[in-house]
mmCIF file of C-alpha atoms and ligand atoms in Angstrom:
data_model
loop_
_atom_site.group_PDB
_atom_site.id
_atom_site.type_symbol
_atom_site.label_atom_id
_atom_site.label_comp_id
_atom_site.label_asym_id
_atom_site.label_seq_id
_atom_site.Cartn_x
_atom_site.Cartn_y
_atom_site.Cartn_z
ATOM 1 C CA MET A 7 -0.179 -0.018 -0.023
ATOM 2 C CA ASN A 8 1.422 3.442 -0.943
ATOM 3 C CA LEU A 9 0.939 6.349 1.349
ATOM 4 C CA HIS A 10 0.396 9.924 -0.174
ATOM 5 C CA GLU A 11 3.202 12.311 0.281
ATOM 6 C CA TYR A 12 1.212 14.328 3.088
ATOM 7 C CA GLN A 13 0.684 11.063 5.110
ATOM 8 C CA ALA A 14 4.385 10.207 4.716
ATOM 9 C CA ARG A 15 5.406 13.512 5.804
ATOM 10 C CA ALA A 16 3.434 13.418 8.952
ATOM 11 C CA LEU A 17 4.892 9.867 9.728
ATOM 12 C CA LEU A 18 8.352 11.355 9.241
ATOM 13 C CA LYS A 19 7.534 14.373 11.290
ATOM 14 C CA ALA A 20 6.317 12.234 14.224
ATOM 15 C CA ALA A 21 9.736 10.409 13.674
ATOM 16 C CA GLY A 22 11.166 13.921 14.645
ATOM 17 C CA ILE A 23 12.524 14.785 11.069
ATOM 18 C CA PRO A 24 12.335 18.534 10.052
ATOM 19 C CA VAL A 25 9.578 18.573 7.440
ATOM 20 C CA PRO A 26 7.756 21.911 6.410
ATOM 21 C CA ASP A 27 4.249 22.061 7.818
ATOM 22 C CA GLY A 28 1.552 22.487 5.316
ATOM 23 C CA ASP A 29 -2.005 21.402 4.597
ATOM 24 C CA VAL A 30 -3.953 19.692 2.071
ATOM 25 C CA ALA A 31 -6.517 21.258 -0.251
ATOM 26 C CA THR A 32 -9.185 19.718 -2.599
ATOM 27 C CA THR A 33 -10.348 22.972 -4.093
ATOM 28 C CA PRO A 34 -8.240 26.024 -5.391
ATOM 29 C CA ASN A 35 -10.210 28.125 -2.582
ATOM 30 C CA ASP A 36 -8.793 26.107 -0.016
ATOM 31 C CA ALA A 37 -5.422 26.046 -1.559
ATOM 32 C CA GLU A 38 -5.425 29.841 -1.645
ATOM 33 C CA ALA A 39 -6.430 30.029 2.094
ATOM 34 C CA ILE A 40 -3.657 27.718 3.292
ATOM 35 C CA ALA A 41 -1.274 29.798 1.294
ATOM 36 C CA ALA A 42 -2.440 33.103 2.772
ATOM 37 C CA ARG A 43 -2.159 31.489 6.360
ATOM 38 C CA LEU A 44 1.187 30.284 5.484
ATOM 39 C CA GLY A 45 2.663 33.506 3.873
ATOM 40 C CA GLY A 46 5.400 33.826 1.660
ATOM 41 C CA ARG A 47 6.345 31.488 -1.151
ATOM 42 C CA VAL A 48 4.624 28.273 -1.140
ATOM 43 C CA ALA A 49 4.973 24.930 -3.333
ATOM 44 C CA VAL A 50 1.722 23.221 -4.430
ATOM 45 C CA LYS A 51 2.178 19.647 -4.691
ATOM 46 C CA ALA A 52 0.041 17.021 -6.451
ATOM 47 C CA GLN A 53 -0.750 14.160 -4.175
ATOM 48 C CA VAL A 54 -1.061 11.053 -6.193
ATOM 49 C CA HIS A 55 0.530 7.627 -5.904
ATOM 50 C CA ALA A 56 3.415 8.256 -8.390
ATOM 51 C CA GLY A 57 6.828 9.562 -8.675
ATOM 52 C CA GLY A 58 8.063 12.239 -11.078
ATOM 53 C CA ARG A 59 5.308 14.717 -10.396
ATOM 54 C CA GLY A 60 7.699 17.573 -10.642
ATOM 55 C CA LYS A 61 8.498 16.501 -14.152
ATOM 56 C CA ALA A 62 4.722 16.018 -14.873
ATOM 57 C CA GLY A 63 3.898 19.582 -13.872
ATOM 58 C CA GLY A 64 2.349 18.433 -10.424
ATOM 59 C CA VAL A 65 4.717 20.568 -8.378
ATOM 60 C CA LYS A 66 4.742 24.453 -8.786
ATOM 61 C CA LEU A 67 6.067 27.378 -6.610
ATOM 62 C CA ALA A 68 3.798 30.251 -6.177
ATOM 63 C CA GLU A 69 4.749 33.815 -4.918
ATOM 64 C CA SER A 70 1.236 34.669 -3.771
ATOM 65 C CA PRO A 71 -2.032 33.068 -2.392
ATOM 66 C CA GLY A 72 -3.580 33.998 -5.878
ATOM 67 C CA GLU A 73 -0.846 32.216 -7.573
ATOM 68 C CA ALA A 74 -1.198 29.152 -5.304
ATOM 69 C CA ARG A 75 -5.027 29.336 -6.282
ATOM 70 C CA ALA A 76 -4.009 29.233 -10.145
ATOM 71 C CA HIS A 77 -1.451 26.423 -9.807
ATOM 72 C CA ALA A 78 -4.222 24.295 -7.894
ATOM 73 C CA GLU A 79 -6.511 25.081 -10.252
ATOM 74 C CA ALA A 80 -4.383 23.632 -12.737
ATOM 75 C CA ILE A 81 -3.041 20.758 -10.740
ATOM 76 C CA LEU A 82 -6.353 19.408 -9.506
ATOM 77 C CA GLY A 83 -8.000 17.170 -11.796
ATOM 78 C CA MET A 84 -4.878 16.640 -13.831
ATOM 79 C CA GLN A 85 -3.639 13.021 -14.995
ATOM 80 C CA ILE A 86 -0.150 11.976 -13.594
ATOM 81 C CA LYS A 87 0.732 8.360 -15.080
ATOM 82 C CA GLY A 88 -2.854 7.429 -15.565
ATOM 83 C CA LEU A 89 -4.076 8.831 -11.926
ATOM 84 C CA THR A 90 -6.286 11.751 -11.246
ATOM 85 C CA VAL A 91 -4.943 14.304 -8.935
ATOM 86 C CA GLN A 92 -7.699 14.871 -6.179
ATOM 87 C CA LYS A 93 -5.614 16.590 -3.579
ATOM 88 C CA VAL A 94 -2.940 19.208 -3.432
ATOM 89 C CA LEU A 95 -0.333 19.944 -0.537
ATOM 90 C CA VAL A 96 0.393 23.434 -0.145
ATOM 91 C CA VAL A 97 3.800 23.846 1.834
ATOM 92 C CA PRO A 98 6.016 26.684 2.535
ATOM 93 C CA ALA A 99 8.627 26.752 -0.196
ATOM 94 C CA ALA A 100 12.143 26.042 0.950
ATOM 95 C CA ALA A 101 15.186 27.935 -0.311
ATOM 96 C CA ILE A 102 17.296 25.011 -1.714
ATOM 97 C CA GLU A 103 21.169 24.860 -1.523
ATOM 98 C CA THR A 104 21.834 21.161 -2.566
ATOM 99 C CA GLU A 105 19.261 18.281 -3.133
ATOM 100 C CA SER A 106 20.248 14.776 -1.892
ATOM 101 C CA TYR A 107 18.449 11.400 -1.719
ATOM 102 C CA VAL A 108 17.996 9.243 1.289
ATOM 103 C CA GLY A 109 16.193 6.051 1.563
ATOM 104 C CA VAL A 110 15.369 2.748 3.269
ATOM 105 C CA ILE A 111 14.340 -0.398 1.493
ATOM 106 C CA VAL A 112 14.214 -3.960 2.223
ATOM 107 C CA ASP A 113 16.993 -5.743 0.353
ATOM 108 C CA ARG A 114 16.425 -9.059 -0.770
ATOM 109 C CA VAL A 115 19.915 -10.131 -1.197
ATOM 110 C CA SER A 116 20.996 -9.747 2.409
ATOM 111 C CA GLN A 117 17.253 -10.007 3.719
ATOM 112 C CA CYS A 118 18.135 -7.018 5.826
ATOM 113 C CA PRO A 119 16.847 -3.381 5.662
ATOM 114 C CA LEU A 120 19.333 -1.327 3.697
ATOM 115 C CA VAL A 121 19.945 2.444 3.910
ATOM 116 C CA MET A 122 20.844 4.033 0.501
ATOM 117 C CA VAL A 123 21.989 7.651 0.020
ATOM 118 C CA SER A 124 22.955 9.748 -2.847
ATOM 119 C CA PRO A 125 24.352 13.319 -3.387
ATOM 120 C CA ALA A 126 22.454 13.406 -6.698
ATOM 121 C CA GLY A 127 18.808 13.819 -5.150
ATOM 122 C CA GLY A 128 15.992 15.778 -6.648
ATOM 123 C CA VAL A 129 15.691 13.481 -9.716
ATOM 124 C CA ASP A 130 14.551 9.958 -10.245
ATOM 125 C CA ILE A 131 16.788 7.680 -8.222
ATOM 126 C CA GLU A 132 16.205 5.023 -10.856
ATOM 127 C CA GLU A 133 17.898 7.305 -13.418
ATOM 128 C CA VAL A 134 20.781 7.918 -11.056
ATOM 129 C CA ALA A 135 21.255 4.254 -10.578
ATOM 130 C CA ALA A 136 21.142 3.743 -14.299
ATOM 131 C CA LYS A 137 23.314 6.582 -15.377
ATOM 132 C CA THR A 138 25.664 7.179 -12.500
ATOM 133 C CA PRO A 139 25.526 4.070 -10.333
ATOM 134 C CA GLU A 140 28.910 5.550 -8.698
ATOM 135 C CA LYS A 141 26.802 8.157 -7.086
ATOM 136 C CA ILE A 142 24.604 5.959 -4.908
ATOM 137 C CA PHE A 143 25.845 4.525 -1.788
ATOM 138 C CA ARG A 144 24.408 1.727 0.199
ATOM 139 C CA ARG A 145 24.730 0.120 3.960
ATOM 140 C CA VAL A 146 22.929 -2.966 4.942
ATOM 141 C CA VAL A 147 21.528 -2.427 8.463
ATOM 142 C CA ASP A 148 21.690 -5.157 11.099
ATOM 143 C CA PRO A 149 18.158 -5.409 12.481
ATOM 144 C CA ARG A 150 19.263 -6.326 15.853
ATOM 145 C CA TYR A 151 20.985 -3.056 16.184
ATOM 146 C CA GLY A 152 19.236 -0.643 13.976
ATOM 147 C CA LEU A 153 21.078 1.923 11.900
ATOM 148 C CA LEU A 154 24.154 2.834 14.248
ATOM 149 C CA PRO A 155 25.135 6.417 14.772
ATOM 150 C CA TYR A 156 28.793 5.966 13.258
ATOM 151 C CA GLU A 157 26.950 4.126 10.297
ATOM 152 C CA ALA A 158 24.552 6.918 9.692
ATOM 153 C CA MET A 159 27.671 9.292 9.958
ATOM 154 C CA ALA A 160 29.644 7.457 7.294
ATOM 155 C CA LEU A 161 26.760 7.700 4.889
ATOM 156 C CA GLY A 162 26.288 11.467 5.929
ATOM 157 C CA PHE A 163 29.843 12.165 4.737
ATOM 158 C CA ARG A 164 28.957 10.657 1.236
ATOM 159 C CA LEU A 165 26.526 13.812 0.895
ATOM 160 C CA TYR A 166 28.329 16.672 2.626
ATOM 161 C CA ASP A 167 31.712 17.809 3.689
ATOM 162 C CA ASP A 168 30.676 20.072 6.298
ATOM 163 C CA VAL A 169 30.274 18.077 9.637
ATOM 164 C CA ARG A 170 27.355 20.168 10.776
ATOM 165 C CA LEU A 171 25.470 19.052 7.905
ATOM 166 C CA VAL A 172 26.514 15.619 8.172
ATOM 167 C CA ARG A 173 25.407 15.294 11.976
ATOM 168 C CA GLN A 174 21.899 16.543 10.698
ATOM 169 C CA ALA A 175 21.469 14.050 8.054
ATOM 170 C CA ALA A 176 22.833 11.136 10.079
ATOM 171 C CA GLY A 177 20.075 12.022 12.582
ATOM 172 C CA ILE A 178 17.604 12.234 10.069
ATOM 173 C CA MET A 179 18.673 8.718 8.529
ATOM 174 C CA ARG A 180 18.191 7.284 11.887
ATOM 175 C CA GLN A 181 14.735 8.634 12.358
ATOM 176 C CA LEU A 182 13.915 7.574 8.910
ATOM 177 C CA TYR A 183 14.681 4.021 9.825
ATOM 178 C CA VAL A 184 12.825 4.205 12.822
ATOM 179 C CA ALA A 185 9.665 5.513 10.952
ATOM 180 C CA PHE A 186 10.338 2.832 8.133
ATOM 181 C CA LEU A 187 10.183 0.040 10.883
ATOM 182 C CA GLN A 188 7.302 1.445 12.734
ATOM 183 C CA ALA A 189 5.089 1.688 9.560
ATOM 184 C CA GLY A 190 5.887 -1.660 8.586
ATOM 185 C CA ALA A 191 7.321 -0.296 5.112
ATOM 186 C CA SER A 192 8.888 -1.961 2.450
ATOM 187 C CA LEU A 193 10.362 1.551 1.377
ATOM 188 C CA ALA A 194 10.838 5.033 2.852
ATOM 189 C CA GLU A 195 12.507 7.779 1.026
ATOM 190 C CA ILE A 196 13.254 11.361 1.161
ATOM 191 C CA ASN A 197 13.916 12.894 -2.396
ATOM 192 C CA PRO A 198 14.996 15.505 -2.157
ATOM 193 C CA LEU A 199 16.470 15.921 1.293
ATOM 194 C CA VAL A 200 17.784 19.622 1.178
ATOM 195 C CA THR A 201 20.316 21.902 2.545
ATOM 196 C CA THR A 202 19.226 25.560 2.799
ATOM 197 C CA PRO A 203 21.296 28.718 2.654
ATOM 198 C CA GLU A 204 20.914 28.862 6.466
ATOM 199 C CA GLY A 205 22.650 25.355 6.776
ATOM 200 C CA GLU A 206 19.495 23.365 7.783
ATOM 201 C CA VAL A 207 18.770 19.751 6.426
ATOM 202 C CA VAL A 208 15.255 19.634 5.644
ATOM 203 C CA ALA A 209 12.979 16.718 3.899
ATOM 204 C CA LEU A 210 10.882 18.249 1.055
ATOM 205 C CA ASP A 211 9.507 15.183 -0.157
ATOM 206 C CA ALA A 212 8.391 11.862 1.425
ATOM 207 C CA LYS A 213 7.296 8.581 0.010
ATOM 208 C CA ILE A 214 6.405 5.297 2.059
ATOM 209 C CA GLY A 215 5.277 2.181 0.547
ATOM 210 C CA VAL A 216 3.925 -0.185 3.354
ATOM 211 C CA ASP A 217 4.026 -4.059 2.925
ATOM 212 C CA ASP A 218 0.255 -5.261 2.925
ATOM 213 C CA ASN A 219 1.181 -8.078 5.242
ATOM 214 C CA GLU A 220 1.906 -5.501 7.976
ATOM 215 C CA LEU A 221 -1.421 -3.862 7.790
ATOM 216 C CA ALA A 222 -3.344 -6.175 10.071
ATOM 217 C CA ARG A 223 -1.468 -5.288 13.032
ATOM 218 C CA ARG A 224 -1.145 -1.613 12.425
ATOM 219 C CA PRO A 225 -4.691 -0.417 12.141
ATOM 220 C CA ALA A 226 -3.613 3.246 12.218
ATOM 221 C CA ILE A 227 -1.487 2.824 9.027
ATOM 222 C CA ALA A 228 -4.119 0.619 7.374
ATOM 223 C CA ASN A 229 -6.686 3.613 8.013
ATOM 224 C CA LEU A 230 -4.422 5.653 5.854
ATOM 225 C CA ARG A 231 -5.545 3.795 2.727
ATOM 226 C CA ASP A 232 -7.012 5.979 -0.104
ATOM 227 C CA LEU A 233 -9.252 3.851 -2.137
ATOM 228 C CA SER A 234 -10.082 6.570 -4.340
ATOM 229 C CA ALA A 235 -6.336 7.116 -5.558
ATOM 230 C CA GLU A 236 -5.755 3.357 -6.314
ATOM 231 C CA ASP A 237 -6.574 1.637 -9.525
ATOM 232 C CA PRO A 238 -10.111 0.672 -9.096
ATOM 233 C CA HIS A 239 -9.701 -2.869 -10.522
ATOM 234 C CA GLU A 240 -6.947 -3.491 -8.218
ATOM 235 C CA VAL A 241 -9.023 -2.262 -5.212
ATOM 236 C CA GLU A 242 -11.923 -4.511 -6.685
ATOM 237 C CA ALA A 243 -9.861 -7.536 -6.788
ATOM 238 C CA ARG A 244 -8.363 -7.054 -3.219
ATOM 239 C CA GLU A 245 -11.770 -6.545 -1.731
ATOM 240 C CA ALA A 246 -12.672 -9.963 -3.640
ATOM 241 C CA GLY A 247 -9.620 -11.855 -2.327
ATOM 242 C CA LEU A 248 -7.916 -11.751 -5.651
ATOM 243 C CA SER A 249 -4.247 -11.052 -6.306
ATOM 244 C CA TYR A 250 -4.253 -8.830 -9.316
ATOM 245 C CA ILE A 251 -1.726 -6.774 -11.137
ATOM 246 C CA LYS A 252 -2.355 -5.043 -14.557
ATOM 247 C CA LEU A 253 0.482 -5.397 -17.263
ATOM 248 C CA ASP A 254 1.124 -4.511 -20.598
ATOM 249 C CA GLY A 255 0.107 -7.475 -22.987
ATOM 250 C CA ASN A 256 -3.077 -8.541 -24.395
ATOM 251 C CA VAL A 257 -3.823 -12.169 -23.197
ATOM 252 C CA GLY A 258 -6.003 -12.074 -20.020
ATOM 253 C CA CYS A 259 -4.878 -14.587 -17.461
ATOM 254 C CA CYS A 260 -7.087 -16.104 -14.950
ATOM 255 C CA VAL A 261 -5.130 -18.767 -12.728
ATOM 256 C CA ASN A 262 -5.377 -20.388 -9.311
ATOM 257 C CA GLY A 263 -2.117 -20.264 -7.436
ATOM 258 C CA ALA A 264 0.680 -17.570 -7.517
ATOM 259 C CA GLY A 265 3.138 -20.058 -8.966
ATOM 260 C CA LEU A 266 0.903 -21.769 -11.775
ATOM 261 C CA ALA A 267 0.116 -17.853 -12.601
ATOM 262 C CA MET A 268 3.655 -16.940 -12.979
ATOM 263 C CA ALA A 269 4.444 -20.197 -15.001
ATOM 264 C CA THR A 270 1.396 -19.210 -17.123
ATOM 265 C CA MET A 271 2.596 -15.944 -17.794
ATOM 266 C CA ASP A 272 6.208 -17.549 -18.634
ATOM 267 C CA LEU A 273 4.364 -19.752 -20.918
ATOM 268 C CA VAL A 274 2.475 -17.151 -22.731
ATOM 269 C CA LYS A 275 5.646 -15.196 -23.536
ATOM 270 C CA TYR A 276 7.104 -18.374 -24.408
ATOM 271 C CA TYR A 277 4.495 -18.904 -27.168
ATOM 272 C CA GLY A 278 5.208 -15.236 -28.507
ATOM 273 C CA GLY A 279 2.432 -13.666 -26.525
ATOM 274 C CA ASP A 280 2.350 -11.014 -23.679
ATOM 275 C CA PRO A 281 0.246 -11.365 -20.549
ATOM 276 C CA ALA A 282 -2.296 -8.588 -19.779
ATOM 277 C CA ASN A 283 -2.328 -9.133 -16.204
ATOM 278 C CA PHE A 284 -1.232 -11.281 -13.322
ATOM 279 C CA LEU A 285 -4.476 -12.670 -11.398
ATOM 280 C CA ASP A 286 -4.417 -15.450 -8.791
ATOM 281 C CA ILE A 287 -7.897 -16.395 -7.764
ATOM 282 C CA GLY A 288 -6.341 -18.401 -5.094
ATOM 283 C CA GLY A 289 -6.988 -21.660 -3.387
ATOM 284 C CA SER A 290 -10.555 -21.669 -2.728
ATOM 285 C CA SER A 291 -13.340 -22.620 -5.008
ATOM 286 C CA ASN A 292 -15.700 -19.631 -4.612
ATOM 287 C CA PRO A 293 -17.538 -19.348 -7.967
ATOM 288 C CA GLN A 294 -18.102 -15.601 -6.940
ATOM 289 C CA LYS A 295 -14.464 -15.143 -7.224
ATOM 290 C CA VAL A 296 -14.386 -16.249 -10.718
ATOM 291 C CA VAL A 297 -17.216 -14.002 -11.656
ATOM 292 C CA THR A 298 -15.260 -11.015 -10.104
ATOM 293 C CA ALA A 299 -12.171 -12.126 -11.899
ATOM 294 C CA LEU A 300 -13.687 -12.246 -15.429
ATOM 295 C CA ARG A 301 -15.299 -8.784 -14.830
ATOM 296 C CA ILE A 302 -12.194 -7.256 -14.013
ATOM 297 C CA ILE A 303 -10.327 -9.011 -16.976
ATOM 298 C CA THR A 304 -12.981 -8.223 -19.455
ATOM 299 C CA SER A 305 -12.953 -4.408 -18.387
ATOM 300 C CA ASP A 306 -9.504 -4.042 -19.500
ATOM 301 C CA PRO A 307 -9.817 -2.968 -23.231
ATOM 302 C CA SER A 308 -6.232 -4.176 -24.221
ATOM 303 C CA VAL A 309 -7.412 -7.764 -23.232
ATOM 304 C CA LYS A 310 -7.701 -9.602 -26.880
ATOM 305 C CA SER A 311 -8.212 -13.218 -25.504
ATOM 306 C CA ILE A 312 -8.987 -14.887 -21.999
ATOM 307 C CA LEU A 313 -7.020 -17.687 -20.950
ATOM 308 C CA PHE A 314 -8.227 -19.561 -17.760
ATOM 309 C CA ASN A 315 -5.706 -22.200 -16.277
ATOM 310 C CA ILE A 316 -6.900 -23.873 -13.369
ATOM 311 C CA PHE A 317 -5.052 -26.599 -11.459
ATOM 312 C CA GLY A 318 -7.641 -28.554 -9.078
ATOM 313 C CA GLY A 319 -6.304 -29.508 -5.922
ATOM 314 C CA ILE A 320 -8.197 -27.954 -3.046
ATOM 315 C CA THR A 321 -9.671 -25.794 -5.721
ATOM 316 C CA ARG A 322 -12.338 -27.953 -7.440
ATOM 317 C CA CYS A 323 -12.580 -27.854 -11.108
ATOM 318 C CA ASP A 324 -16.386 -27.932 -11.242
ATOM 319 C CA ASP A 325 -16.863 -25.059 -8.833
ATOM 320 C CA VAL A 326 -14.501 -22.969 -11.136
ATOM 321 C CA ALA A 327 -16.631 -24.124 -14.176
ATOM 322 C CA ASN A 328 -19.889 -23.128 -12.328
ATOM 323 C CA GLY A 329 -18.043 -19.648 -11.727
ATOM 324 C CA ILE A 330 -17.321 -19.437 -15.435
ATOM 325 C CA VAL A 331 -20.765 -20.422 -16.582
ATOM 326 C CA GLU A 332 -22.347 -18.043 -14.090
ATOM 327 C CA ALA A 333 -19.880 -15.293 -14.990
ATOM 328 C CA THR A 334 -20.366 -15.488 -18.909
ATOM 329 C CA ARG A 335 -24.160 -14.909 -17.767
ATOM 330 C CA GLN A 336 -23.290 -11.636 -15.857
ATOM 331 C CA VAL A 337 -20.501 -10.454 -18.138
ATOM 332 C CA ASP A 338 -21.003 -9.548 -21.705
ATOM 333 C CA LEU A 339 -18.088 -11.966 -23.263
ATOM 334 C CA ASP A 340 -17.149 -10.069 -26.620
ATOM 335 C CA ARG A 341 -13.653 -11.931 -26.624
ATOM 336 C CA PRO A 342 -12.428 -15.378 -27.295
ATOM 337 C CA MET A 343 -11.796 -17.493 -24.177
ATOM 338 C CA VAL A 344 -9.671 -20.673 -23.797
ATOM 339 C CA ILE A 345 -10.233 -22.787 -20.636
ATOM 340 C CA ARG A 346 -7.848 -25.392 -19.443
ATOM 341 C CA LEU A 347 -8.944 -27.311 -16.059
ATOM 342 C CA THR A 348 -7.065 -30.585 -14.769
ATOM 343 C CA GLY A 349 -7.325 -31.979 -11.388
ATOM 344 C CA THR A 350 -9.911 -32.430 -8.886
ATOM 345 C CA ASN A 351 -13.539 -32.986 -10.418
ATOM 346 C CA GLU A 352 -11.879 -32.256 -13.891
ATOM 347 C CA GLU A 353 -14.715 -34.521 -15.455
ATOM 348 C CA ALA A 354 -17.547 -32.756 -13.943
ATOM 349 C CA ALA A 355 -16.210 -29.397 -14.984
ATOM 350 C CA VAL A 356 -15.763 -30.450 -18.554
ATOM 351 C CA ARG A 357 -19.537 -31.717 -18.557
ATOM 352 C CA ILE A 358 -20.440 -28.430 -17.024
ATOM 353 C CA LEU A 359 -18.721 -26.378 -19.403
ATOM 354 C CA GLU A 360 -19.715 -28.369 -22.516
ATOM 355 C CA ASP A 361 -23.463 -28.320 -21.281
ATOM 356 C CA ALA A 362 -22.969 -24.493 -21.551
ATOM 357 C CA GLY A 363 -21.577 -24.493 -24.894
ATOM 358 C CA PHE A 364 -18.000 -24.075 -23.955
ATOM 359 C CA SER A 365 -14.961 -26.383 -24.822
ATOM 360 C CA ALA A 366 -12.381 -27.431 -22.139
ATOM 361 C CA LEU A 367 -8.494 -28.461 -22.854
ATOM 362 C CA THR A 368 -6.588 -30.156 -20.289
ATOM 363 C CA ASP A 369 -3.190 -29.671 -21.817
ATOM 364 C CA MET A 370 -1.359 -26.292 -20.479
ATOM 365 C CA ASP A 371 0.765 -25.869 -23.536
ATOM 366 C CA GLU A 372 -2.287 -26.461 -26.148
ATOM 367 C CA ALA A 373 -4.467 -23.922 -24.134
ATOM 368 C CA VAL A 374 -1.795 -21.347 -23.826
ATOM 369 C CA GLU A 375 -0.671 -21.567 -27.481
ATOM 370 C CA ARG A 376 -4.217 -21.250 -28.660
ATOM 371 C CA ALA A 377 -4.991 -18.150 -26.231
ATOM 372 C CA VAL A 378 -1.701 -16.586 -27.827
ATOM 373 C CA ALA A 379 -2.836 -17.094 -31.353
ATOM 374 C CA LEU A 380 -6.338 -16.019 -30.704
ATOM 375 C CA ALA A 381 -5.055 -12.791 -29.240
ATOM 376 C CA GLY A 382 -2.787 -12.338 -32.052
ATOM 377 C CA GLU A 383 -5.534 -12.684 -34.721
ATOM 378 C CA ALA A 384 -7.680 -10.098 -32.743
ATOM 379 C CA ALA A 385 -4.677 -7.424 -32.532
HETATM 380 P P1 GDP B 27 8.470 14.220 -7.265
HETATM 381 O O1 GDP B 27 9.158 14.886 -8.737
HETATM 382 O O2 GDP B 27 7.210 13.532 -7.332
HETATM 383 O O3 GDP B 27 9.474 13.654 -6.499
HETATM 384 O O4 GDP B 27 8.081 15.553 -6.265
HETATM 385 P P2 GDP B 27 9.177 16.299 -5.238
HETATM 386 O O5 GDP B 27 8.235 16.572 -3.963
HETATM 387 O O6 GDP B 27 10.440 15.728 -5.286
HETATM 388 O O7 GDP B 27 9.466 17.666 -6.083
HETATM 389 C C1 GDP B 27 10.247 17.885 -7.280
HETATM 390 C C2 GDP B 27 11.040 18.843 -7.150
HETATM 391 O O8 GDP B 27 10.418 20.257 -7.005
HETATM 392 C C3 GDP B 27 12.126 18.907 -6.110
HETATM 393 O O9 GDP B 27 13.003 18.031 -6.522
HETATM 394 C C4 GDP B 27 12.552 20.288 -5.867
HETATM 395 O O10 GDP B 27 13.459 20.719 -6.859
HETATM 396 C C5 GDP B 27 11.134 21.054 -6.130
HETATM 397 N N1 GDP B 27 10.706 21.396 -4.902
HETATM 398 C C6 GDP B 27 9.806 20.648 -3.980
HETATM 399 N N2 GDP B 27 9.538 21.469 -3.068
HETATM 400 C C7 GDP B 27 9.949 22.467 -3.113
HETATM 401 C C8 GDP B 27 10.207 23.665 -2.317
HETATM 402 O O11 GDP B 27 9.774 23.851 -1.237
HETATM 403 N N3 GDP B 27 10.983 24.580 -2.606
HETATM 404 C C9 GDP B 27 11.794 24.713 -3.823
HETATM 405 N N4 GDP B 27 12.566 25.659 -4.375
HETATM 406 N N5 GDP B 27 11.729 23.574 -4.599
HETATM 407 C C10 GDP B 27 10.803 22.553 -4.308
HETATM 408 MN MN1 MN B 28 10.601 13.737 -4.997
#
C-alpha cells in the first residue's frame, strides 16, 4: 500500500524529522486560504501515488495566495501516470542549496533493511542508478542493532563535507529508519533531502510504501489507505480476495495459485504472446471469485483473449466451471476464451462447460498456444 506524500510527511515528522508544515486542499479556494495562512512563497504539490510529479507539472511554486490558487486549479484534476489528482499539498517553499536522496528499503540479497543515499537527489533515483551508479551509496542494517550513529555518519559524509550538515543528515537517517520500521514499510524515502542557505537539512518530499502483510497489526497505518487514489480494478480484486496486477500485454490470464500464474505468464511469453495481467484467484473454490475475476479481466480493453488455467487441488474444477458459466451470464463476453482445467473434479467441470456451450482443454501448452494465437488474430 502506498501512502500519499502528506501522510508520509506526517509519519516522518512524528519521528522527529524536520519537514515544513503544510496542509492539504481539495479545491483552489482552500489552497489559496492555506497559502494566505502560511504567508510567503509556497509549493503546491499534486498528491497522487506516482513519482516524477515535478517533471509532470504536478509541483509548482507560488509567490502569492492568488498564484497558489491558479496552480491548484491547474493541478487538481490533472492526470499523472494515469491517476487523477484529487488533492494538493500546500507547503512553505524552502530555499534550496543542495538536493540529496536518502532511502530505506528491504534488501532481498541480504534479507535486511538497507539504507541508500545519493548526493544526486531531486531527480529519479532509478535514473541515477542507471546512468551514474557510482553516485549511490548503500549500507545494510543489522536489524538487531538498527542504524548505528557511526554508520549514519559514514553515509552522511557521502552527502556533505560540512560536519554540521553530516550530523543533521545522520540524525534524519536514523529517524527515517525508525519510521520505516514503525510503519511496516518496504520503502521509505526522502527525495529531495535539501540543505538551505541557513545550513539546515530539511525533507521536502516523502514517500512510504507499506507491506500489505503488515497492515493487520497496524490499524492506524491501514486507515491511511485512500481507495479513491488506487486503480479501481486492483481495489475490486483485493476486496474480492484476488491478487491482481495489471500488465502491458493482451492475453488476459485467470489462474489459481501464484506459482501457476507465474508459470502461465512465462508460457504465454514462450509462445510469443504477452500477458495482460497477473491474476491469482487463490486456493478456494468460490464461484463468485471467478465472476469478479472475469469482470476485472474483461473491463481491460487491451485484453484480446482470455485464458483460464486451473489446477484442481483444493480448488475444485467443477466450482470454477460453475463460476465461469455464471460469469459469462453476468458479463458480456465479447472476446475469445480458452479454458484449461485439470485435477479435482475435472470430468464434472468439462461436462458443465460443454453443457453451457464451452469447450475445455486439459493440456496447458495447447491452451496457452491457442490463447496467444487468438490474441494475435484479434490484434
Ligand atoms: P516528485 O517529482 O514527485 O519526486 O516531487 P518532489 O516533491 O520531489 O518535487 C520535485 C522537485 O520540486 C524537487 O526536487 C524540488 O527541486 C522542487 N521542490 C519541491 N518542493 C520545493 C520547495 O519547497 N522549494 C523549492 N524551491 N523547490 C521545491
Ligand atoms: Mn521527490
